[in-house]
Coordinates of C-alpha atoms and ligand atoms in Angstrom, one line a residue:
M288 CA 71.4 124.9 72.7
A289 CA 68.5 123.0 74.2
D290 CA 66.2 124.9 76.6
P291 CA 67.6 125.0 80.1
T292 CA 65.9 122.5 82.5
V293 CA 65.0 123.0 86.1
L294 CA 64.1 120.1 88.4
L295 CA 61.8 120.6 91.4
V296 CA 62.4 118.1 94.1
D297 CA 59.8 117.8 96.9
D298 CA 58.0 114.9 98.5
E299 CA 54.8 117.0 98.8
A300 CA 52.8 117.3 95.6
A301 CA 51.2 120.5 96.8
A302 CA 54.6 122.1 97.3
R303 CA 55.7 121.1 93.8
R304 CA 52.5 122.4 92.3
G305 CA 53.0 125.8 94.1
M306 CA 56.5 126.1 92.6
L307 CA 55.3 125.0 89.2
R308 CA 52.7 127.8 89.3
T309 CA 55.2 130.3 90.4
L310 CA 57.7 129.4 87.7
D311 CA 55.2 128.8 85.0
G312 CA 55.8 131.0 81.9
E313 CA 59.5 131.4 82.5
S314 CA 61.6 130.2 79.5
Y315 CA 62.8 126.9 80.7
V316 CA 61.6 123.3 81.0
L317 CA 60.3 122.3 84.4
K318 CA 60.5 118.7 85.7
E319 CA 59.5 117.2 89.0
A320 CA 60.7 114.5 91.3
S321 CA 59.0 113.4 94.5
S322 CA 62.0 111.9 96.3
G323 CA 65.7 112.3 96.6
E324 CA 66.2 108.9 94.9
E325 CA 64.0 109.7 92.0
A326 CA 65.8 113.1 91.6
L327 CA 69.2 111.4 91.6
S328 CA 68.2 109.0 88.8
I329 CA 66.8 111.9 86.7
I330 CA 70.0 113.9 87.2
E331 CA 72.2 111.0 86.3
N332 CA 70.4 110.4 83.1
E333 CA 69.4 113.8 81.8
N334 CA 70.9 117.2 81.6
I335 CA 69.5 119.2 84.5
D336 CA 70.8 122.7 84.9
V337 CA 69.3 123.8 88.2
A338 CA 67.7 121.7 90.9
L339 CA 65.5 123.0 93.7
L340 CA 65.8 120.7 96.7
D341 CA 63.5 120.4 99.6
V342 CA 65.5 119.6 102.7
N343 CA 63.1 117.4 104.6
M344 CA 62.1 114.4 102.7
P345 CA 61.6 110.8 103.8
G346 CA 64.3 108.5 102.4
M347 CA 67.2 110.5 100.9
S348 CA 67.0 114.0 102.4
G349 CA 67.9 117.1 100.4
I350 CA 71.2 117.5 102.2
E351 CA 72.1 113.8 101.4
L352 CA 71.2 114.3 97.8
L353 CA 73.3 117.4 97.7
G354 CA 76.2 115.3 99.0
R355 CA 75.7 112.8 96.2
L356 CA 75.5 115.5 93.6
T357 CA 78.7 117.2 94.5
K358 CA 80.5 114.0 93.5
L359 CA 79.2 114.1 90.0
D360 CA 81.2 115.7 87.2
R361 CA 78.4 117.6 85.8
A362 CA 75.9 118.2 88.6
P363 CA 73.2 120.9 88.4
L364 CA 73.4 124.0 90.4
V365 CA 71.5 123.4 93.6
V366 CA 69.1 125.8 95.3
M367 CA 68.0 124.5 98.7
V368 CA 64.5 125.2 99.9
T369 CA 64.4 125.2 103.7
A370 CA 61.7 125.8 106.2
Y371 CA 61.6 129.3 107.8
G372 CA 63.8 129.4 110.9
S373 CA 66.3 126.8 109.7
E374 CA 68.8 129.1 108.2
S375 CA 71.7 127.2 109.8
V376 CA 70.8 124.2 107.6
A377 CA 70.8 126.5 104.6
V378 CA 74.3 127.8 105.5
Q379 CA 75.4 124.2 106.0
A380 CA 74.1 123.4 102.6
W381 CA 75.8 126.4 101.0
K382 CA 79.1 125.3 102.5
S383 CA 78.5 121.8 101.1
G384 CA 78.3 123.2 97.6
A385 CA 74.7 124.4 97.2
Y386 CA 74.5 127.5 95.0
D387 CA 71.9 129.3 97.0
Y388 CA 68.9 128.8 99.2
I389 CA 65.5 130.2 99.8
T390 CA 63.3 129.8 102.8
K391 CA 59.7 128.7 102.9
P392 CA 57.2 130.3 102.6
Y393 CA 59.0 132.0 99.8
D394 CA 58.2 135.2 98.0
P395 CA 57.3 134.2 94.4
E396 CA 59.4 137.0 92.9
E397 CA 62.4 135.9 94.9
L398 CA 62.0 132.3 93.7
R399 CA 61.9 133.4 90.1
L400 CA 64.9 135.7 90.5
T401 CA 66.9 133.0 92.3
V402 CA 66.3 130.5 89.5
R403 CA 67.1 133.0 86.9
R404 CA 70.4 133.9 88.6
A405 CA 71.3 130.2 88.9
L406 CA 70.6 129.7 85.2
E407 CA 72.7 132.7 84.2
K408 CA 75.6 131.2 86.2
R409 CA 75.0 127.8 84.7
K410 CA 75.2 129.3 81.2
L411 CA 78.6 130.9 82.1
E412 CA 79.8 127.6 83.4
T413 CA 78.8 125.8 80.3
R414 CA 80.6 128.4 78.1
V415 CA 83.8 128.1 80.1
E416 CA 83.6 124.3 79.7
Q417 CA 83.0 124.5 76.0
L418 CA 85.9 126.9 75.6
E419 CA 88.2 124.6 77.5
Q420 CA 87.0 121.7 75.4
V421 CA 87.8 123.6 72.2
V422 CA 91.2 124.6 73.5
S423 CA 92.0 121.1 74.7
E424 CA 90.9 119.5 71.4
K425 CA 93.4 121.7 69.7
E426 CA 96.2 121.0 72.1
G427 CA 96.1 117.2 72.3
H428 CA 97.5 116.3 75.7
G429 CA 97.9 120.0 76.5
M430 CA 94.9 119.7 78.7
L431 CA 96.8 117.4 81.0
I432 CA 98.6 119.4 83.7
G433 CA 101.8 118.2 85.4
E434 CA 105.5 118.4 84.8
S435 CA 106.6 115.6 87.1
Q436 CA 108.8 112.8 85.9
S437 CA 105.9 110.4 85.8
M438 CA 103.7 112.8 83.8
R439 CA 106.4 113.5 81.3
K440 CA 106.8 109.8 80.8
L441 CA 103.1 109.5 80.3
Y442 CA 103.1 112.3 77.6
S443 CA 105.8 110.7 75.6
L444 CA 104.0 107.4 75.8
I445 CA 100.8 109.0 74.6
E446 CA 102.5 110.7 71.7
R447 CA 104.1 107.5 70.7
I448 CA 100.9 105.3 70.8
A449 CA 98.3 107.9 69.7
P450 CA 99.0 107.8 66.0
T451 CA 98.9 104.0 65.9
D452 CA 95.7 102.0 66.1
V453 CA 96.9 100.0 69.0
T454 CA 94.3 99.1 71.7
V455 CA 95.0 100.8 75.0
L456 CA 94.1 100.0 78.5
I457 CA 94.4 102.9 81.0
R458 CA 94.7 102.1 84.6
G459 CA 94.7 104.4 87.6
E460 CA 92.9 105.3 90.8
S461 CA 89.7 107.3 90.6
G462 CA 90.2 110.9 89.6
T463 CA 93.7 110.4 88.1
G464 CA 92.6 111.5 84.6
K465 CA 91.8 108.3 82.8
E466 CA 89.1 109.9 80.7
L467 CA 91.2 112.9 79.9
V468 CA 94.0 110.7 78.7
S469 CA 91.7 108.7 76.5
R470 CA 90.6 111.9 74.9
A471 CA 94.2 113.0 74.4
I472 CA 94.9 109.8 72.7
H473 CA 92.0 110.3 70.3
N474 CA 92.9 114.0 69.7
L475 CA 96.4 113.2 68.8
S476 CA 95.5 110.4 66.4
Q477 CA 94.5 110.5 62.8
R478 CA 91.0 109.7 64.0
Q479 CA 90.6 113.1 65.7
A480 CA 88.1 114.4 63.2
K481 CA 85.9 111.3 63.7
P482 CA 83.7 110.6 66.7
F483 CA 85.0 109.9 70.2
V484 CA 82.2 107.7 71.7
S485 CA 82.4 107.0 75.4
M486 CA 80.5 104.1 77.1
N487 CA 80.2 103.5 80.8
C488 CA 80.4 99.7 81.1
A489 CA 79.4 99.7 84.8
A490 CA 76.1 101.3 84.0
L491 CA 75.1 98.8 81.3
L492 CA 71.9 97.0 81.8
E493 CA 72.4 93.3 81.3
T494 CA 69.4 93.0 79.0
L495 CA 70.4 95.9 76.9
V496 CA 74.1 95.3 76.5
E497 CA 73.9 93.9 73.0
A498 CA 71.5 96.6 71.8
E499 CA 73.8 99.2 73.3
L500 CA 77.0 97.8 71.7
F501 CA 75.6 96.7 68.4
G502 CA 72.3 98.5 67.9
H503 CA 69.0 97.0 67.1
E504 CA 66.4 96.7 64.4
K505 CA 63.0 98.2 64.7
G506 CA 60.7 96.0 66.8
S507 CA 63.4 93.6 67.8
F508 CA 62.3 93.9 71.4
T509 CA 59.7 95.8 73.5
G510 CA 60.7 99.4 73.3
A511 CA 62.7 99.2 70.2
L512 CA 60.6 101.7 68.4
S513 CA 62.9 102.4 65.6
R514 CA 66.2 101.1 64.2
R515 CA 69.2 102.3 66.2
D516 CA 72.9 102.2 65.8
G517 CA 75.0 100.8 68.7
K518 CA 78.1 102.5 70.1
F519 CA 80.5 100.6 67.9
K520 CA 78.7 101.8 64.8
Q521 CA 78.5 105.4 66.1
A522 CA 82.3 105.3 66.7
D523 CA 83.0 104.1 63.2
G524 CA 86.3 105.7 62.0
G525 CA 86.9 107.1 65.4
T526 CA 87.6 105.9 68.9
I527 CA 85.4 104.1 71.4
F528 CA 86.2 104.6 75.1
L529 CA 85.1 101.8 77.3
D530 CA 85.0 103.2 80.8
E531 CA 85.0 101.2 84.1
I532 CA 85.7 98.0 82.2
G533 CA 86.4 96.2 85.5
D534 CA 82.8 96.5 86.5
M535 CA 81.4 94.7 83.6
S536 CA 79.3 91.6 84.1
A537 CA 80.4 88.2 82.8
Q538 CA 77.8 88.2 80.1
S539 CA 78.7 91.6 78.8
Q540 CA 82.4 90.7 78.8
A541 CA 81.6 87.7 76.5
K542 CA 79.8 90.0 74.1
L543 CA 82.4 92.6 74.1
L544 CA 85.1 90.0 73.5
R545 CA 83.3 88.8 70.4
V546 CA 83.2 92.2 68.8
L547 CA 86.8 92.8 69.6
E548 CA 87.8 89.6 68.0
E549 CA 85.7 89.8 64.9
R550 CA 85.3 93.6 64.4
S551 CA 82.0 92.8 63.0
F552 CA 78.5 92.2 64.4
V553 CA 74.9 92.1 63.6
R554 CA 72.2 94.4 65.1
V555 CA 69.9 92.8 67.6
G556 CA 67.0 91.4 65.5
G557 CA 68.9 91.8 62.3
N558 CA 71.1 89.7 60.1
E559 CA 73.2 92.1 58.1
D560 CA 76.9 91.8 59.0
I561 CA 78.2 95.2 60.0
H562 CA 81.9 95.9 59.8
V563 CA 83.5 98.8 61.7
D564 CA 86.8 100.5 62.0
V565 CA 87.1 101.5 65.6
R566 CA 90.0 102.1 67.9
V567 CA 89.4 100.7 71.4
V568 CA 90.6 102.5 74.5
S569 CA 89.4 101.2 77.9
A570 CA 89.9 102.3 81.5
T571 CA 89.5 100.9 85.0
N572 CA 90.4 101.7 88.5
Q573 CA 90.0 98.1 89.6
D574 CA 92.7 95.6 90.2
L575 CA 92.0 93.4 87.1
Q576 CA 94.6 90.8 88.0
R577 CA 92.7 90.2 91.2
H578 CA 89.5 89.9 89.3
I579 CA 91.0 87.5 86.9
A580 CA 92.4 85.4 89.8
D581 CA 89.0 85.3 91.5
G582 CA 87.2 84.5 88.2
T583 CA 85.2 87.7 87.8
F584 CA 87.1 89.1 84.8
R585 CA 88.0 87.1 81.7
E586 CA 91.7 86.8 81.1
D587 CA 91.2 86.6 77.3
L588 CA 89.4 89.9 77.3
Y589 CA 92.1 91.4 79.5
F590 CA 94.8 90.5 76.9
R591 CA 92.7 91.9 74.1
L592 CA 92.3 95.2 75.9
K593 CA 95.8 95.7 77.3
V594 CA 97.9 95.6 74.2
V595 CA 99.4 98.7 75.6
E596 CA 98.8 99.6 79.2
L597 CA 99.1 103.1 80.6
N598 CA 99.3 103.5 84.4
L599 CA 98.3 106.9 85.7
P600 CA 100.2 107.9 88.8
P601 CA 98.1 108.8 91.9
L602 CA 98.4 112.4 92.9
R603 CA 100.1 111.6 96.1
D604 CA 103.1 110.2 94.1
R605 CA 103.5 113.5 92.2
L606 CA 102.9 116.1 94.9
G607 CA 105.2 118.4 93.0
D608 CA 102.5 119.0 90.4
I609 CA 100.1 120.4 93.0
P610 CA 101.1 124.0 92.6
L611 CA 100.6 123.8 88.8
L612 CA 97.3 122.1 89.2
V613 CA 96.2 124.6 91.8
S614 CA 96.9 127.6 89.6
H615 CA 95.1 125.8 86.7
F616 CA 92.0 125.3 88.8
L617 CA 92.2 128.7 90.3
K618 CA 92.1 130.3 86.9
R619 CA 89.2 128.2 85.9
Y620 CA 87.1 128.8 89.0
N621 CA 88.0 132.5 89.3
T622 CA 86.4 132.9 85.9
L623 CA 83.4 130.7 86.8
H624 CA 82.7 132.3 90.1
R625 CA 83.8 135.8 89.2
R626 CA 86.5 135.9 91.8
E627 CA 90.0 137.3 91.7
I628 CA 91.9 135.1 94.1
G629 CA 95.6 135.5 93.5
G630 CA 97.0 132.3 95.0
V631 CA 97.2 130.0 98.0
G632 CA 98.7 131.0 101.3
E633 CA 101.7 129.2 102.6
K634 CA 100.0 127.2 105.3
A635 CA 97.2 126.1 103.0
M636 CA 99.7 125.0 100.4
D637 CA 101.5 123.0 103.0
A638 CA 98.3 121.3 104.0
L639 CA 97.5 120.5 100.3
L640 CA 101.0 119.0 100.0
A641 CA 100.6 116.9 103.1
H642 CA 97.2 115.4 102.1
Y643 CA 96.8 111.8 101.0
W644 CA 94.5 112.6 98.0
P645 CA 92.4 109.4 97.8
G646 CA 90.3 111.2 95.1
N647 CA 93.3 112.4 93.3
V648 CA 93.0 115.3 90.8
R649 CA 89.2 115.3 90.9
E650 CA 89.4 115.8 94.7
L651 CA 91.9 118.6 94.3
R652 CA 89.7 120.3 91.7
N653 CA 86.7 120.1 94.1
V654 CA 88.7 121.4 97.0
I655 CA 89.9 124.4 95.0
E656 CA 86.4 125.2 93.7
S657 CA 84.9 125.2 97.2
A658 CA 87.8 127.3 98.5
V659 CA 87.3 129.8 95.7
V660 CA 83.7 130.1 96.7
L661 CA 84.4 130.4 100.4
S662 CA 87.3 132.7 100.3
D663 CA 86.6 136.4 100.3
G664 CA 90.2 137.5 100.6
P665 CA 92.9 137.8 98.0
T666 CA 94.2 134.3 98.8
I667 CA 93.0 130.8 99.8
D668 CA 93.9 130.1 103.4
L669 CA 93.7 127.2 105.7
E670 CA 90.2 128.1 106.9
H671 CA 88.9 127.8 103.3
L672 CA 89.9 124.2 103.0
P673 CA 87.7 121.3 104.2
P674 CA 88.2 120.4 107.9
E675 CA 90.4 117.4 107.2
F676 CA 93.1 119.8 105.9
R677 CA 93.3 121.7 109.2
P678 CA 95.9 119.9 111.2
E679 CA 95.3 119.1 114.8
P680 CA 98.3 119.0 117.1
V681 CA 99.6 115.4 117.1
S682 CA 101.2 113.7 120.0
I683 CA 101.6 110.1 120.9
S684 CA 100.6 109.1 124.4
G685 CA 100.8 105.7 126.1
S686 CA 104.0 104.0 126.6
A687 CA 105.6 105.9 123.8
P688 CA 107.7 107.8 122.8
S689 CA 108.9 104.7 121.3
R690 CA 110.8 102.8 123.8
E691 CA 114.4 101.9 123.0
I692 CA 114.6 99.0 120.6
P693 CA 116.4 96.2 122.4
S694 CA 119.9 95.6 121.2
M695 CA 121.6 92.4 120.0
D696 CA 123.6 92.3 123.2
D697 CA 120.5 92.0 125.4
D698 CA 120.9 89.1 127.8
R699 CA 117.2 88.8 128.9
P700 CA 115.1 85.8 127.8
F701 CA 114.5 85.6 124.1
Q702 CA 110.7 85.8 124.3
E703 CA 110.9 88.9 126.4
V704 CA 113.3 90.7 124.1
K705 CA 111.4 89.6 121.0
K706 CA 108.1 90.9 122.4
E707 CA 109.6 94.3 123.1
F708 CA 111.3 94.4 119.7
V709 CA 108.1 93.6 117.9
E710 CA 106.1 96.1 119.9
A711 CA 108.5 98.9 119.2
F712 CA 108.4 98.1 115.5
E713 CA 104.6 97.9 115.5
R714 CA 104.3 101.2 117.4
D715 CA 106.7 103.1 115.1
F716 CA 105.3 101.6 111.9
L717 CA 101.6 102.1 112.7
T718 CA 102.2 105.6 113.9
K719 CA 104.0 106.5 110.8
K720 CA 101.3 105.0 108.6
L721 CA 98.6 106.8 110.5
E722 CA 100.4 110.0 110.2
E723 CA 100.7 109.6 106.5
N724 CA 97.0 109.0 106.3
D725 CA 95.9 111.9 108.4
W726 CA 95.0 109.5 111.2
N727 CA 92.2 108.0 109.2
V728 CA 92.0 104.6 110.7
S729 CA 89.8 103.0 108.0
R730 CA 92.0 104.2 105.2
T731 CA 95.2 103.1 107.0
A732 CA 93.7 99.7 107.7
E733 CA 92.8 99.2 104.1
L734 CA 96.2 100.2 103.0
L735 CA 97.8 97.7 105.3
G736 CA 95.4 95.0 104.4
M737 CA 94.0 94.8 108.0
H738 CA 90.5 94.9 109.3
R739 CA 89.6 98.3 110.8
Q740 CA 88.6 96.6 114.1
S741 CA 91.9 94.7 114.4
L742 CA 93.9 97.9 113.7
Q743 CA 91.8 99.7 116.3
Q744 CA 92.5 96.9 118.8
K745 CA 96.2 97.0 118.0
L746 CA 96.3 100.8 118.6
K747 CA 94.6 100.3 122.0
E748 CA 97.0 97.6 123.0
L749 CA 100.0 99.6 122.0
G750 CA 98.6 102.8 123.6
I751 CA 98.8 104.7 120.3
E752 CA 96.4 107.6 120.0
R753 CA 96.2 111.0 118.5
S754 CA 95.6 113.5 121.2
K755 CA 93.3 116.4 120.4
Ligands
LIG905 N1 96.6 115.7 84.8 C1 95.5 116.5 84.9 N2 95.5 117.8 84.5 C2 94.4 118.5 84.6 N3 93.2 118.0 85.0 C3 93.1 116.7 85.4 C4 94.2 115.9 85.3 N4 93.9 114.7 85.7 C5 92.6 114.8 86.0 N5 92.1 116.0 85.8 C6 90.7 116.5 86.1 O1 90.2 115.7 87.2 C7 88.9 115.3 87.0 C8 88.8 113.8 86.9 O2 89.5 113.3 85.8 P1 88.9 112.0 85.0 O3 87.4 112.1 84.9 O4 89.7 111.9 83.7 O5 89.3 110.9 86.0 P2 89.1 109.3 85.9 O6 90.5 108.7 86.1 O7 88.4 109.0 84.7 O8 88.3 109.1 87.3 P3 87.2 107.9 87.6 O9 88.0 106.6 87.7 O10 86.6 108.3 88.9 O11 86.2 107.9 86.5 C9 88.5 116.0 85.6 O12 87.9 117.2 85.9 C10 89.8 116.2 84.9 O13 89.7 117.3 84.0
LIG906 MG1 86.4 108.3 84.5

């Protein structure tokens, strides 16, 4: 394994130098970043094991950066470096997912120890992940958890299409398991011993698309220092996974379409025709039909990609799978964080079952991990869940409880009866939708295709509010 890497993030050069000196001679690679933005770009592109973050930086602060990092799938462990006397910030950081914190001015030995401990932990994490990877590679779709009707249907579809070479488009909201399903398809196919190459289409730089897809000859453009194979060549014999296909630019779409149609290409700057045998699986959380309608996604490419389409159900449509997923993640994070949490209390489970889960399984995974860290008892209880899971008493004030709906026999003027009827409907309907969405106005508005401001206005007019 490559040497572990530690990233020092501080806007002050002198502070970085101090840490460099303190950590010099330890057996890991040290890197520096002078702003939150720079750190984020390094972390997204390289494998950083531990990051030391200064809290106060102009631009993106350490806390903000921490927030961004917790959304990544493979974020480094974070040690916050806070000024003496701001321990409350440190505790806040710890609750937001930081691994540890130290206060400035720090004791050199403490800094060395903290980093060593973090790296130990990271090693363990990596080992668990590798083990899971090995297990899941053996088990095909066994790595997918869920016994609901919709998941069973998905498994049988996967088993049916995996052994064929058919092109598959996977659709589903963020965090529903699209990448996991694409790996399952590969693992259950005859191509499983060959490479599975994944490419994030949203992150492709316009100028490098061709080189990335097809490779390039030495010297074909500035920076092309040697000849390189593109993703399609790397995946020869195996599967290429084109992720976030809905975010691809028009130009990249045209280039991709060409290789899908011809199954052959030339390297940038070359003239030798390269033929490859690659199975294409792609994924998106975007509404491609809408993109096709407004002209931002090519319909011909869409038809190439969606020979078979798999739709992954959002977690809120398979709430019955939550207990299974919870025990799966509990097991995983108990090992990782050396805990022995036995289960989830009744109230906490009710709260998990009542949640809307916009981030789907990934969100559930993160909630369980943070709860495992925060719980010191034998179970996970309500107070270990993020604040939005702790219900506040709900009551509707204003002219509700919903006034009688006027009956057909009402003899008052039509306009008057109609107004009452419509208002009663609006009040009941909006209240129900808000309740379903934990009274999150923005989310409810989006779901209903309304502007947030107009929903808010409506709520005011109808006297709907959630009382604290
Ligand atoms: N059915 C499932 N069983 C177990 N783990 C799952 C399942 N679905 C998703 N996960 C886990 O949830 C996380 C997110 O899954 P994945 O990366 O496959 O989602 P995605 O659909 O590709 O999301 P995005 O659109 O945001 O890229 C991963 O850690 C994955 O292992
Ligand atoms: Mg994904």
